[in-house]
Amino acid sequence: MPRIALHCSHEQIPPSRLLNSIVHAEQAGFTGGMSSDHFAPWSERQGESGFAWSFLGAALASTSLPFGVVNAPGQRYHPAIIAQAAASLNEMFPERLWVALGSGEASNEHITGDRWPSKAERNARLRECAEVMRALFAGEEVSHDGHVRVDRARLWTLPSVAPELLVAAVSEKTAAWGAEWADGFATVNAPVEHLRRMLDAFGREDCRRVLQVHVSWAPTDEEALAIAHDQWRTNIFDPPVCWDLDTPEAFDAAAAVVRPDDVRKSVLISSDLAQHVAWLQEYAALGFSDIAIHHVGQDLDPFIDAFGAHVLPELA
């Protein structure tokens, strides 16, 4: 069975509370952690956006869990800075951090004031960033002039084992492209047949394969649906809409017509813990090495207790 991680959503919950939650999750039987990395939330109702890299140091120090983070180098972040951050964390906490690299979303990247590139340009920039980061992890001095510019960068503090660099992908095309350069891949819950095609497109089984699963659980179905609609209705839009909207206000406006049942396409919603077990077992059977569960509500304690007592034992 895969590692079962708690996803820590900085867009929804302050980092101080997320830190308490990941400690609680380890005690409840979760075996990993995963972190978002946003500058802004998806909705004004979510109302948070702590700095992931500050949280990661505290979370790694406060638990014994391996941790992953999704990051978009190239615009908001220079790749040398992310390489330095990841290398330092893995020097302190050996082989416990992996980074899934994506091409970014305008809602986070527009803050630099730079032009928002096309998807093709963003992918080319991402590939360059990955190559720069690998060279830095290898101890090389790096100069580069392309979609990103680097001048004589060198990491003076290196871990014994470089952090894994995964590709963050939601399409078969991106998964196949990522197989050319990434150490593994990460994606989000989708119909099982689509996920099977994604795994086939990536084509490798000897590596980390991460599935982030959005769930909403509460004591009643009505409560679970209300939580999902309140917190996650701005997250049901397919690319390129979700890539190109650039403010929480824009996402809220786009989601004004989203009905509660529309959220079911993105979130597994049920009060029945046995149903959550069945969903997760189906995903696990596909061959993912890590499943990161994201309860889309803002109160994680009841979810952690319920899943720790009734779901995780069934997945062990």
PDB file of C-alpha atoms in Angstrom:
ATOM      1  CA  MET A   1       0.000   0.000   0.000  1.00  0.00           C
ATOM      2  CA  PRO A   2       1.138   3.567  -0.584  1.00  0.00           C
ATOM      3  CA  ARG A   3       2.224   6.061   2.024  1.00  0.00           C
ATOM      4  CA  ILE A   4      -0.799   8.059   3.160  1.00  0.00           C
ATOM      5  CA  ALA A   5       0.049  11.727   3.625  1.00  0.00           C
ATOM      6  CA  LEU A   6      -1.889  14.682   4.977  1.00  0.00           C
ATOM      7  CA  HIS A   7      -2.009  17.549   2.505  1.00  0.00           C
ATOM      8  CA  CYS A   8      -1.474  20.917   4.188  1.00  0.00           C
ATOM      9  CA  SER A   9      -3.379  23.625   2.327  1.00  0.00           C
ATOM     10  CA  HIS A  10      -1.860  27.030   3.053  1.00  0.00           C
ATOM     11  CA  GLU A  11      -4.610  28.746   1.063  1.00  0.00           C
ATOM     12  CA  GLN A  12      -7.140  27.724   3.694  1.00  0.00           C
ATOM     13  CA  ILE A  13      -5.433  27.378   7.066  1.00  0.00           C
ATOM     14  CA  PRO A  14      -2.774  29.453   8.872  1.00  0.00           C
ATOM     15  CA  PRO A  15       0.628  27.750   9.134  1.00  0.00           C
ATOM     16  CA  SER A  16       0.499  27.640  12.942  1.00  0.00           C
ATOM     17  CA  ARG A  17      -2.642  25.496  12.776  1.00  0.00           C
ATOM     18  CA  LEU A  18      -1.249  23.377   9.934  1.00  0.00           C
ATOM     19  CA  LEU A  19       1.811  22.662  12.062  1.00  0.00           C
ATOM     20  CA  ASN A  20      -0.405  21.392  14.884  1.00  0.00           C
ATOM     21  CA  SER A  21      -2.382  19.353  12.355  1.00  0.00           C
ATOM     22  CA  ILE A  22       0.617  17.578  10.838  1.00  0.00           C
ATOM     23  CA  VAL A  23       1.854  16.609  14.328  1.00  0.00           C
ATOM     24  CA  HIS A  24      -1.657  15.346  15.088  1.00  0.00           C
ATOM     25  CA  ALA A  25      -1.735  13.474  11.767  1.00  0.00           C
ATOM     26  CA  GLU A  26       1.496  11.610  12.493  1.00  0.00           C
ATOM     27  CA  GLN A  27       0.128  10.564  15.867  1.00  0.00           C
ATOM     28  CA  ALA A  28      -3.064   9.369  14.148  1.00  0.00           C
ATOM     29  CA  GLY A  29      -1.152   7.146  11.702  1.00  0.00           C
ATOM     30  CA  PHE A  30      -0.547   9.255   8.616  1.00  0.00           C
ATOM     31  CA  THR A  31       2.841   8.383   7.109  1.00  0.00           C
ATOM     32  CA  GLY A  32       3.681  11.507   5.109  1.00  0.00           C
ATOM     33  CA  GLY A  33       2.960  15.164   4.519  1.00  0.00           C
ATOM     34  CA  MET A  34       2.414  17.364   1.490  1.00  0.00           C
ATOM     35  CA  SER A  35       2.296  21.148   1.212  1.00  0.00           C
ATOM     36  CA  SER A  36       0.855  23.615  -1.247  1.00  0.00           C
ATOM     37  CA  ASP A  37       2.914  26.700  -2.179  1.00  0.00           C
ATOM     38  CA  HIS A  38       0.694  29.656  -3.061  1.00  0.00           C
ATOM     39  CA  PHE A  39       0.927  33.414  -2.764  1.00  0.00           C
ATOM     40  CA  ALA A  40      -2.851  33.868  -2.778  1.00  0.00           C
ATOM     41  CA  PRO A  41      -5.852  31.674  -1.967  1.00  0.00           C
ATOM     42  CA  TRP A  42      -8.335  30.492  -4.581  1.00  0.00           C
ATOM     43  CA  SER A  43     -11.173  32.352  -2.861  1.00  0.00           C
ATOM     44  CA  GLU A  44     -11.686  35.168  -0.404  1.00  0.00           C
ATOM     45  CA  ARG A  45     -13.615  32.638   1.720  1.00  0.00           C
ATOM     46  CA  GLN A  46     -10.421  30.601   2.143  1.00  0.00           C
ATOM     47  CA  GLY A  47      -8.606  33.708   3.287  1.00  0.00           C
ATOM     48  CA  GLU A  48      -5.032  32.513   3.985  1.00  0.00           C
ATOM     49  CA  SER A  49      -1.734  31.995   2.208  1.00  0.00           C
ATOM     50  CA  GLY A  50       1.247  31.333   4.448  1.00  0.00           C
ATOM     51  CA  PHE A  51       4.779  30.863   3.103  1.00  0.00           C
ATOM     52  CA  ALA A  52       5.256  27.156   2.461  1.00  0.00           C
ATOM     53  CA  TRP A  53       9.033  27.096   2.903  1.00  0.00           C
ATOM     54  CA  SER A  54       8.868  28.522   6.436  1.00  0.00           C
ATOM     55  CA  PHE A  55       6.276  25.882   7.295  1.00  0.00           C
ATOM     56  CA  LEU A  56       8.301  23.029   5.766  1.00  0.00           C
ATOM     57  CA  GLY A  57      11.256  23.574   8.078  1.00  0.00           C
ATOM     58  CA  ALA A  58       8.993  23.556  11.118  1.00  0.00           C
ATOM     59  CA  ALA A  59       6.995  20.542   9.914  1.00  0.00           C
ATOM     60  CA  LEU A  60      10.096  18.476   9.184  1.00  0.00           C
ATOM     61  CA  ALA A  61      11.560  19.387  12.581  1.00  0.00           C
ATOM     62  CA  SER A  62       8.324  18.598  14.432  1.00  0.00           C
ATOM     63  CA  THR A  63       7.650  15.192  12.845  1.00  0.00           C
ATOM     64  CA  SER A  64       9.545  12.259  11.364  1.00  0.00           C
ATOM     65  CA  LEU A  65       7.451  12.306   8.187  1.00  0.00           C
ATOM     66  CA  PRO A  66       8.674  12.615   4.605  1.00  0.00           C
ATOM     67  CA  PHE A  67       7.262  15.742   2.994  1.00  0.00           C
ATOM     68  CA  GLY A  68       6.501  16.973  -0.483  1.00  0.00           C
ATOM     69  CA  VAL A  69       5.740  20.399  -1.892  1.00  0.00           C
ATOM     70  CA  VAL A  70       4.446  21.564  -5.266  1.00  0.00           C
ATOM     71  CA  ASN A  71       6.463  24.492  -6.578  1.00  0.00           C
ATOM     72  CA  ALA A  72       6.576  26.591  -9.764  1.00  0.00           C
ATOM     73  CA  PRO A  73      10.100  27.954 -10.344  1.00  0.00           C
ATOM     74  CA  GLY A  74      10.833  30.512 -13.019  1.00  0.00           C
ATOM     75  CA  GLN A  75       8.780  33.630 -12.268  1.00  0.00           C
ATOM     76  CA  ARG A  76       7.840  34.158  -8.617  1.00  0.00           C
ATOM     77  CA  TYR A  77      10.817  32.005  -7.602  1.00  0.00           C
ATOM     78  CA  HIS A  78      14.290  31.917  -9.109  1.00  0.00           C
ATOM     79  CA  PRO A  79      15.339  28.260  -9.519  1.00  0.00           C
ATOM     80  CA  ALA A  80      18.609  28.808  -7.649  1.00  0.00           C
ATOM     81  CA  ILE A  81      16.677  29.985  -4.587  1.00  0.00           C
ATOM     82  CA  ILE A  82      14.374  26.947  -4.618  1.00  0.00           C
ATOM     83  CA  ALA A  83      17.398  24.696  -5.112  1.00  0.00           C
ATOM     84  CA  GLN A  84      19.081  26.315  -2.106  1.00  0.00           C
ATOM     85  CA  ALA A  85      15.937  25.973   0.031  1.00  0.00           C
ATOM     86  CA  ALA A  86      15.383  22.318  -0.891  1.00  0.00           C
ATOM     87  CA  ALA A  87      19.074  21.440  -0.477  1.00  0.00           C
ATOM     88  CA  SER A  88      19.212  23.029   2.972  1.00  0.00           C
ATOM     89  CA  LEU A  89      16.092  21.199   4.147  1.00  0.00           C
ATOM     90  CA  ASN A  90      17.482  17.885   2.908  1.00  0.00           C
ATOM     91  CA  GLU A  91      20.817  18.603   4.588  1.00  0.00           C
ATOM     92  CA  MET A  92      18.980  18.995   7.893  1.00  0.00           C
ATOM     93  CA  PHE A  93      16.431  16.232   7.244  1.00  0.00           C
ATOM     94  CA  PRO A  94      18.112  13.752   4.880  1.00  0.00           C
ATOM     95  CA  GLU A  95      16.003  12.240   2.095  1.00  0.00           C
ATOM     96  CA  ARG A  96      12.728  13.507   3.579  1.00  0.00           C
ATOM     97  CA  LEU A  97      11.824  16.227   1.040  1.00  0.00           C
ATOM     98  CA  TRP A  98      10.621  15.909  -2.527  1.00  0.00           C
ATOM     99  CA  VAL A  99       9.568  18.778  -4.805  1.00  0.00           C
ATOM    100  CA  ALA A 100       6.976  18.505  -7.585  1.00  0.00           C
ATOM    101  CA  LEU A 101       7.681  21.148 -10.213  1.00  0.00           C
ATOM    102  CA  GLY A 102       4.848  22.736 -12.182  1.00  0.00           C
ATOM    103  CA  SER A 103       4.505  25.498 -14.739  1.00  0.00           C
ATOM    104  CA  GLY A 104       2.565  27.755 -12.377  1.00  0.00           C
ATOM    105  CA  GLU A 105      -0.692  29.668 -12.124  1.00  0.00           C
ATOM    106  CA  ALA A 106      -1.222  33.356 -12.804  1.00  0.00           C
ATOM    107  CA  SER A 107      -2.910  33.820  -9.425  1.00  0.00           C
ATOM    108  CA  ASN A 108       0.481  33.335  -7.768  1.00  0.00           C
ATOM    109  CA  GLU A 109       2.941  34.440 -10.420  1.00  0.00           C
ATOM    110  CA  HIS A 110       1.429  37.781 -11.512  1.00  0.00           C
ATOM    111  CA  ILE A 111       2.856  39.481  -8.395  1.00  0.00           C
ATOM    112  CA  THR A 112       6.236  39.949 -10.113  1.00  0.00           C
ATOM    113  CA  GLY A 113       4.634  42.222 -12.720  1.00  0.00           C
ATOM    114  CA  ASP A 114       6.156  40.145 -15.515  1.00  0.00           C
ATOM    115  CA  ARG A 115       4.119  38.992 -18.506  1.00  0.00           C
ATOM    116  CA  TRP A 116       2.230  35.717 -17.993  1.00  0.00           C
ATOM    117  CA  PRO A 117       3.715  33.408 -20.660  1.00  0.00           C
ATOM    118  CA  SER A 118       1.909  30.835 -22.789  1.00  0.00           C
ATOM    119  CA  LYS A 119       1.774  27.252 -21.550  1.00  0.00           C
ATOM    120  CA  ALA A 120       4.431  26.224 -24.085  1.00  0.00           C
ATOM    121  CA  GLU A 121       6.771  28.959 -22.824  1.00  0.00           C
ATOM    122  CA  ARG A 122       6.082  28.034 -19.219  1.00  0.00           C
ATOM    123  CA  ASN A 123       6.919  24.404 -19.907  1.00  0.00           C
ATOM    124  CA  ALA A 124      10.173  25.383 -21.610  1.00  0.00           C
ATOM    125  CA  ARG A 125      11.020  27.606 -18.659  1.00  0.00           C
ATOM    126  CA  LEU A 126      10.212  24.806 -16.225  1.00  0.00           C
ATOM    127  CA  ARG A 127      12.504  22.371 -18.052  1.00  0.00           C
ATOM    128  CA  GLU A 128      15.329  24.909 -17.878  1.00  0.00           C
ATOM    129  CA  CYS A 129      14.696  25.442 -14.150  1.00  0.00           C
ATOM    130  CA  ALA A 130      14.831  21.700 -13.496  1.00  0.00           C
ATOM    131  CA  GLU A 131      18.152  21.440 -15.334  1.00  0.00           C
ATOM    132  CA  VAL A 132      19.558  24.404 -13.397  1.00  0.00           C
ATOM    133  CA  MET A 133      18.460  22.878 -10.091  1.00  0.00           C
ATOM    134  CA  ARG A 134      19.954  19.470 -10.903  1.00  0.00           C
ATOM    135  CA  ALA A 135      23.281  21.041 -11.812  1.00  0.00           C
ATOM    136  CA  LEU A 136      23.270  23.005  -8.553  1.00  0.00           C
ATOM    137  CA  PHE A 137      22.448  19.852  -6.563  1.00  0.00           C
ATOM    138  CA  ALA A 138      25.462  18.242  -8.269  1.00  0.00           C
ATOM    139  CA  GLY A 139      27.719  20.989  -6.875  1.00  0.00           C
ATOM    140  CA  GLU A 140      28.306  22.719 -10.200  1.00  0.00           C
ATOM    141  CA  GLU A 141      28.671  26.440 -10.744  1.00  0.00           C
ATOM    142  CA  VAL A 142      25.816  27.375 -13.068  1.00  0.00           C
ATOM    143  CA  SER A 143      25.462  30.191 -15.561  1.00  0.00           C
ATOM    144  CA  HIS A 144      22.485  30.138 -17.910  1.00  0.00           C
ATOM    145  CA  ASP A 145      20.749  32.559 -20.275  1.00  0.00           C
ATOM    146  CA  GLY A 146      17.363  31.440 -21.570  1.00  0.00           C
ATOM    147  CA  HIS A 147      13.840  31.659 -20.220  1.00  0.00           C
ATOM    148  CA  VAL A 148      15.592  32.134 -16.871  1.00  0.00           C
ATOM    149  CA  ARG A 149      18.965  33.762 -16.269  1.00  0.00           C
ATOM    150  CA  VAL A 150      21.554  32.485 -13.808  1.00  0.00           C
ATOM    151  CA  ASP A 151      24.950  34.038 -13.150  1.00  0.00           C
ATOM    152  CA  ARG A 152      27.666  31.878 -11.551  1.00  0.00           C
ATOM    153  CA  ALA A 153      25.389  30.283  -8.968  1.00  0.00           C
ATOM    154  CA  ARG A 154      26.730  27.568  -6.716  1.00  0.00           C
ATOM    155  CA  LEU A 155      25.247  25.837  -3.689  1.00  0.00           C
ATOM    156  CA  TRP A 156      27.814  25.771  -0.929  1.00  0.00           C
ATOM    157  CA  THR A 157      25.682  23.646   1.394  1.00  0.00           C
ATOM    158  CA  LEU A 158      24.588  20.362  -0.147  1.00  0.00           C
ATOM    159  CA  PRO A 159      22.760  17.305   1.215  1.00  0.00           C
ATOM    160  CA  SER A 160      24.252  13.836   0.863  1.00  0.00           C
ATOM    161  CA  VAL A 161      21.330  12.909  -1.420  1.00  0.00           C
ATOM    162  CA  ALA A 162      19.720  15.495  -3.690  1.00  0.00           C
ATOM    163  CA  PRO A 163      15.977  16.150  -3.319  1.00  0.00           C
ATOM    164  CA  GLU A 164      13.781  14.304  -5.793  1.00  0.00           C
ATOM    165  CA  LEU A 165      12.336  16.540  -8.511  1.00  0.00           C
ATOM    166  CA  LEU A 166       8.933  15.343  -9.706  1.00  0.00           C
ATOM    167  CA  VAL A 167       6.791  16.696 -12.512  1.00  0.00           C
ATOM    168  CA  ALA A 168       3.368  18.028 -11.536  1.00  0.00           C
ATOM    169  CA  ALA A 169       1.017  16.878 -14.303  1.00  0.00           C
ATOM    170  CA  VAL A 170      -2.720  16.770 -14.998  1.00  0.00           C
ATOM    171  CA  SER A 171      -2.571  15.537 -18.607  1.00  0.00           C
ATOM    172  CA  GLU A 172      -1.106  12.495 -20.326  1.00  0.00           C
ATOM    173  CA  LYS A 173       0.959  14.803 -22.541  1.00  0.00           C
ATOM    174  CA  THR A 174       2.610  16.488 -19.556  1.00  0.00           C
ATOM    175  CA  ALA A 175       3.177  13.150 -17.819  1.00  0.00           C
ATOM    176  CA  ALA A 176       4.961  11.758 -20.891  1.00  0.00           C
ATOM    177  CA  TRP A 177       7.018  14.944 -21.227  1.00  0.00           C
ATOM    178  CA  GLY A 178       7.953  14.829 -17.539  1.00  0.00           C
ATOM    179  CA  ALA A 179       9.201  11.263 -17.911  1.00  0.00           C
ATOM    180  CA  GLU A 180      12.074  12.699 -19.966  1.00  0.00           C
ATOM    181  CA  TRP A 181      13.525  14.650 -17.036  1.00  0.00           C
ATOM    182  CA  ALA A 182      11.713  14.073 -13.716  1.00  0.00           C
ATOM    183  CA  ASP A 183      12.443  11.649 -10.884  1.00  0.00           C
ATOM    184  CA  GLY A 184       8.732  10.887 -10.520  1.00  0.00           C
ATOM    185  CA  PHE A 185       5.361  12.489 -10.995  1.00  0.00           C
ATOM    186  CA  ALA A 186       2.469  13.960  -9.035  1.00  0.00           C
ATOM    187  CA  THR A 187      -1.129  14.461 -10.059  1.00  0.00           C
ATOM    188  CA  VAL A 188      -4.611  15.004  -8.578  1.00  0.00           C
ATOM    189  CA  ASN A 189      -7.661  12.777  -8.280  1.00  0.00           C
ATOM    190  CA  ALA A 190      -9.549  12.177 -11.518  1.00  0.00           C
ATOM    191  CA  PRO A 191     -11.524   9.291 -13.026  1.00  0.00           C
ATOM    192  CA  VAL A 192      -9.649   6.032 -12.598  1.00  0.00           C
ATOM    193  CA  GLU A 193      -9.238   5.440 -16.332  1.00  0.00           C
ATOM    194  CA  HIS A 194      -7.655   8.870 -16.761  1.00  0.00           C
ATOM    195  CA  LEU A 195      -5.243   8.192 -13.909  1.00  0.00           C
ATOM    196  CA  ARG A 196      -4.333   4.828 -15.417  1.00  0.00           C
ATOM    197  CA  ARG A 197      -3.528   6.553 -18.714  1.00  0.00           C
ATOM    198  CA  MET A 198      -1.444   9.127 -16.827  1.00  0.00           C
ATOM    199  CA  LEU A 199       0.602   6.377 -15.180  1.00  0.00           C
ATOM    200  CA  ASP A 200       1.042   4.628 -18.511  1.00  0.00           C
ATOM    201  CA  ALA A 201       2.126   7.891 -20.158  1.00  0.00           C
ATOM    202  CA  PHE A 202       4.743   8.474 -17.482  1.00  0.00           C
ATOM    203  CA  GLY A 203       5.765   4.868 -18.021  1.00  0.00           C
ATOM    204  CA  ARG A 204       7.990   4.257 -15.002  1.00  0.00           C
ATOM    205  CA  GLU A 205       7.278   2.276 -11.846  1.00  0.00           C
ATOM    206  CA  ASP A 206      10.662   2.529 -10.105  1.00  0.00           C
ATOM    207  CA  CYS A 207      10.009   6.005  -8.721  1.00  0.00           C
ATOM    208  CA  ARG A 208       7.728   8.139  -6.592  1.00  0.00           C
ATOM    209  CA  ARG A 209       4.222   8.500  -8.045  1.00  0.00           C
ATOM    210  CA  VAL A 210       2.041  10.828  -5.997  1.00  0.00           C
ATOM    211  CA  LEU A 211      -1.730  11.254  -6.094  1.00  0.00           C
ATOM    212  CA  GLN A 212      -3.311  14.176  -4.265  1.00  0.00           C
ATOM    213  CA  VAL A 213      -6.924  13.375  -3.388  1.00  0.00           C
ATOM    214  CA  HIS A 214      -9.433  16.083  -2.448  1.00  0.00           C
ATOM    215  CA  VAL A 215     -12.043  14.788   0.002  1.00  0.00           C
ATOM    216  CA  SER A 216     -14.780  16.251   2.158  1.00  0.00           C
ATOM    217  CA  TRP A 217     -15.903  14.273   5.196  1.00  0.00           C
ATOM    218  CA  ALA A 218     -18.330  15.277   7.933  1.00  0.00           C
ATOM    219  CA  PRO A 219     -20.784  13.417  10.168  1.00  0.00           C
ATOM    220  CA  THR A 220     -23.556  13.922   7.578  1.00  0.00           C
ATOM    221  CA  ASP A 221     -23.584  14.026   3.791  1.00  0.00           C
ATOM    222  CA  GLU A 222     -25.216  17.442   3.892  1.00  0.00           C
ATOM    223  CA  GLU A 223     -22.405  18.889   6.012  1.00  0.00           C
ATOM    224  CA  ALA A 224     -19.724  17.306   3.840  1.00  0.00           C
ATOM    225  CA  LEU A 225     -21.307  18.746   0.688  1.00  0.00           C
ATOM    226  CA  ALA A 226     -21.696  22.194   2.258  1.00  0.00           C
ATOM    227  CA  ILE A 227     -18.015  22.230   3.277  1.00  0.00           C
ATOM    228  CA  ALA A 228     -16.888  21.244  -0.218  1.00  0.00           C
ATOM    229  CA  HIS A 229     -19.095  23.845  -1.902  1.00  0.00           C
ATOM    230  CA  ASP A 230     -18.019  26.625   0.456  1.00  0.00           C
ATOM    231  CA  GLN A 231     -14.287  25.953   0.276  1.00  0.00           C
ATOM    232  CA  TRP A 232     -13.612  24.288  -3.067  1.00  0.00           C
ATOM    233  CA  ARG A 233     -16.105  25.528  -5.662  1.00  0.00           C
ATOM    234  CA  THR A 234     -13.445  27.842  -7.085  1.00  0.00           C
ATOM    235  CA  ASN A 235     -11.271  24.793  -7.807  1.00  0.00           C
ATOM    236  CA  ILE A 236     -13.440  22.862 -10.244  1.00  0.00           C
ATOM    237  CA  PHE A 237     -12.317  24.666 -13.409  1.00  0.00           C
ATOM    238  CA  ASP A 238     -10.276  22.793 -15.996  1.00  0.00           C
ATOM    239  CA  PRO A 239      -7.142  24.283 -17.603  1.00  0.00           C
ATOM    240  CA  PRO A 240      -6.523  26.850 -18.958  1.00  0.00           C
ATOM    241  CA  VAL A 241      -9.088  28.702 -16.818  1.00  0.00           C
ATOM    242  CA  CYS A 242      -7.490  27.644 -13.530  1.00  0.00           C
ATOM    243  CA  TRP A 243      -4.057  28.635 -14.855  1.00  0.00           C
ATOM    244  CA  ASP A 244      -5.014  32.049 -16.185  1.00  0.00           C
ATOM    245  CA  LEU A 245      -7.408  33.660 -13.678  1.00  0.00           C
ATOM    246  CA  ASP A 246      -5.207  35.892 -11.569  1.00  0.00           C
ATOM    247  CA  THR A 247      -6.996  36.940  -8.343  1.00  0.00           C
ATOM    248  CA  PRO A 248      -9.210  35.330  -5.680  1.00  0.00           C
ATOM    249  CA  GLU A 249     -11.907  37.809  -6.698  1.00  0.00           C
ATOM    250  CA  ALA A 250     -11.781  36.518 -10.281  1.00  0.00           C
ATOM    251  CA  PHE A 251     -12.119  32.910  -9.100  1.00  0.00           C
ATOM    252  CA  ASP A 252     -15.050  33.852  -6.858  1.00  0.00           C
ATOM    253  CA  ALA A 253     -16.791  35.591  -9.756  1.00  0.00           C
ATOM    254  CA  ALA A 254     -16.263  32.576 -12.021  1.00  0.00           C
ATOM    255  CA  ALA A 255     -17.632  30.244  -9.333  1.00  0.00           C
ATOM    256  CA  ALA A 256     -20.781  32.257  -8.675  1.00  0.00           C
ATOM    257  CA  VAL A 257     -22.870  29.821 -10.744  1.00  0.00           C
ATOM    258  CA  VAL A 258     -21.271  26.622  -9.386  1.00  0.00           C
ATOM    259  CA  ARG A 259     -23.895  24.466  -7.675  1.00  0.00           C
ATOM    260  CA  PRO A 260     -23.090  22.198  -4.701  1.00  0.00           C
ATOM    261  CA  ASP A 261     -23.343  19.009  -6.754  1.00  0.00           C
ATOM    262  CA  ASP A 262     -20.950  20.457  -9.358  1.00  0.00           C
ATOM    263  CA  VAL A 263     -18.143  20.169  -6.792  1.00  0.00           C
ATOM    264  CA  ARG A 264     -18.407  16.368  -6.844  1.00  0.00           C
ATOM    265  CA  LYS A 265     -16.346  16.297 -10.056  1.00  0.00           C
ATOM    266  CA  SER A 266     -13.312  17.485  -8.067  1.00  0.00           C
ATOM    267  CA  VAL A 267     -13.952  16.366  -4.480  1.00  0.00           C
ATOM    268  CA  LEU A 268     -14.850  12.948  -3.047  1.00  0.00           C
ATOM    269  CA  ILE A 269     -17.763  13.875  -0.779  1.00  0.00           C
ATOM    270  CA  SER A 270     -19.276  11.467   1.746  1.00  0.00           C
ATOM    271  CA  SER A 271     -20.020  11.012   5.446  1.00  0.00           C
ATOM    272  CA  ASP A 272     -19.456   7.265   4.977  1.00  0.00           C
ATOM    273  CA  LEU A 273     -15.922   6.387   6.000  1.00  0.00           C
ATOM    274  CA  ALA A 274     -16.218   2.979   4.324  1.00  0.00           C
ATOM    275  CA  GLN A 275     -16.875   4.799   1.056  1.00  0.00           C
ATOM    276  CA  HIS A 276     -13.669   6.801   1.514  1.00  0.00           C
ATOM    277  CA  VAL A 277     -11.808   3.542   2.150  1.00  0.00           C
ATOM    278  CA  ALA A 278     -13.184   2.092  -1.092  1.00  0.00           C
ATOM    279  CA  TRP A 279     -12.230   5.179  -3.095  1.00  0.00           C
ATOM    280  CA  LEU A 280      -8.697   5.210  -1.702  1.00  0.00           C
ATOM    281  CA  GLN A 281      -8.229   1.465  -2.193  1.00  0.00           C
ATOM    282  CA  GLU A 282      -9.188   1.872  -5.846  1.00  0.00           C
ATOM    283  CA  TYR A 283      -6.549   4.586  -6.259  1.00  0.00           C
ATOM    284  CA  ALA A 284      -3.948   2.552  -4.386  1.00  0.00           C
ATOM    285  CA  ALA A 285      -4.528  -0.413  -6.701  1.00  0.00           C
ATOM    286  CA  LEU A 286      -3.393   1.717  -9.639  1.00  0.00           C
ATOM    287  CA  GLY A 287       0.159   1.723  -8.273  1.00  0.00           C
ATOM    288  CA  PHE A 288       0.682   5.124  -6.674  1.00  0.00           C
ATOM    289  CA  SER A 289       3.514   5.173  -4.141  1.00  0.00           C
ATOM    290  CA  ASP A 290       2.040   8.107  -2.185  1.00  0.00           C
ATOM    291  CA  ILE A 291      -1.535   9.279  -1.687  1.00  0.00           C
ATOM    292  CA  ALA A 292      -1.866  12.726  -0.111  1.00  0.00           C
ATOM    293  CA  ILE A 293      -5.345  13.284   1.310  1.00  0.00           C
ATOM    294  CA  HIS A 294      -6.612  16.841   1.314  1.00  0.00           C
ATOM    295  CA  HIS A 295      -9.719  17.406   3.419  1.00  0.00           C
ATOM    296  CA  VAL A 296     -11.061  20.592   1.841  1.00  0.00           C
ATOM    297  CA  GLY A 297     -12.544  21.894   5.081  1.00  0.00           C
ATOM    298  CA  GLN A 298     -10.755  24.326   7.378  1.00  0.00           C
ATOM    299  CA  ASP A 299     -11.128  22.238  10.562  1.00  0.00           C
ATOM    300  CA  LEU A 300      -8.789  19.269  10.183  1.00  0.00           C
ATOM    301  CA  ASP A 301      -8.945  17.731  13.661  1.00  0.00           C
ATOM    302  CA  PRO A 302     -12.234  15.788  13.288  1.00  0.00           C
ATOM    303  CA  PHE A 303     -11.126  14.557   9.853  1.00  0.00           C
ATOM    304  CA  ILE A 304      -7.726  13.415  11.163  1.00  0.00           C
ATOM    305  CA  ASP A 305      -9.311  11.567  14.087  1.00  0.00           C
ATOM    306  CA  ALA A 306     -11.946   9.870  11.927  1.00  0.00           C
ATOM    307  CA  PHE A 307      -9.569   8.818   9.160  1.00  0.00           C
ATOM    308  CA  GLY A 308      -6.905   7.776  11.672  1.00  0.00           C
ATOM    309  CA  ALA A 309      -9.347   5.505  13.479  1.00  0.00           C
ATOM    310  CA  HIS A 310     -11.423   4.121  10.614  1.00  0.00           C
ATOM    311  CA  VAL A 311      -9.739   4.683   7.229  1.00  0.00           C
ATOM    312  CA  LEU A 312      -5.980   4.335   7.613  1.00  0.00           C
ATOM    313  CA  PRO A 313      -6.168   0.905   9.319  1.00  0.00           C
ATOM    314  CA  GLU A 314      -8.164  -0.406   6.357  1.00  0.00           C
ATOM    315  CA  LEU A 315      -5.471   0.845   3.968  1.00  0.00           C
ATOM    316  CA  ALA A 316      -2.548  -0.657   5.882  1.00  0.00           C
TER     317      ALA A 316
END
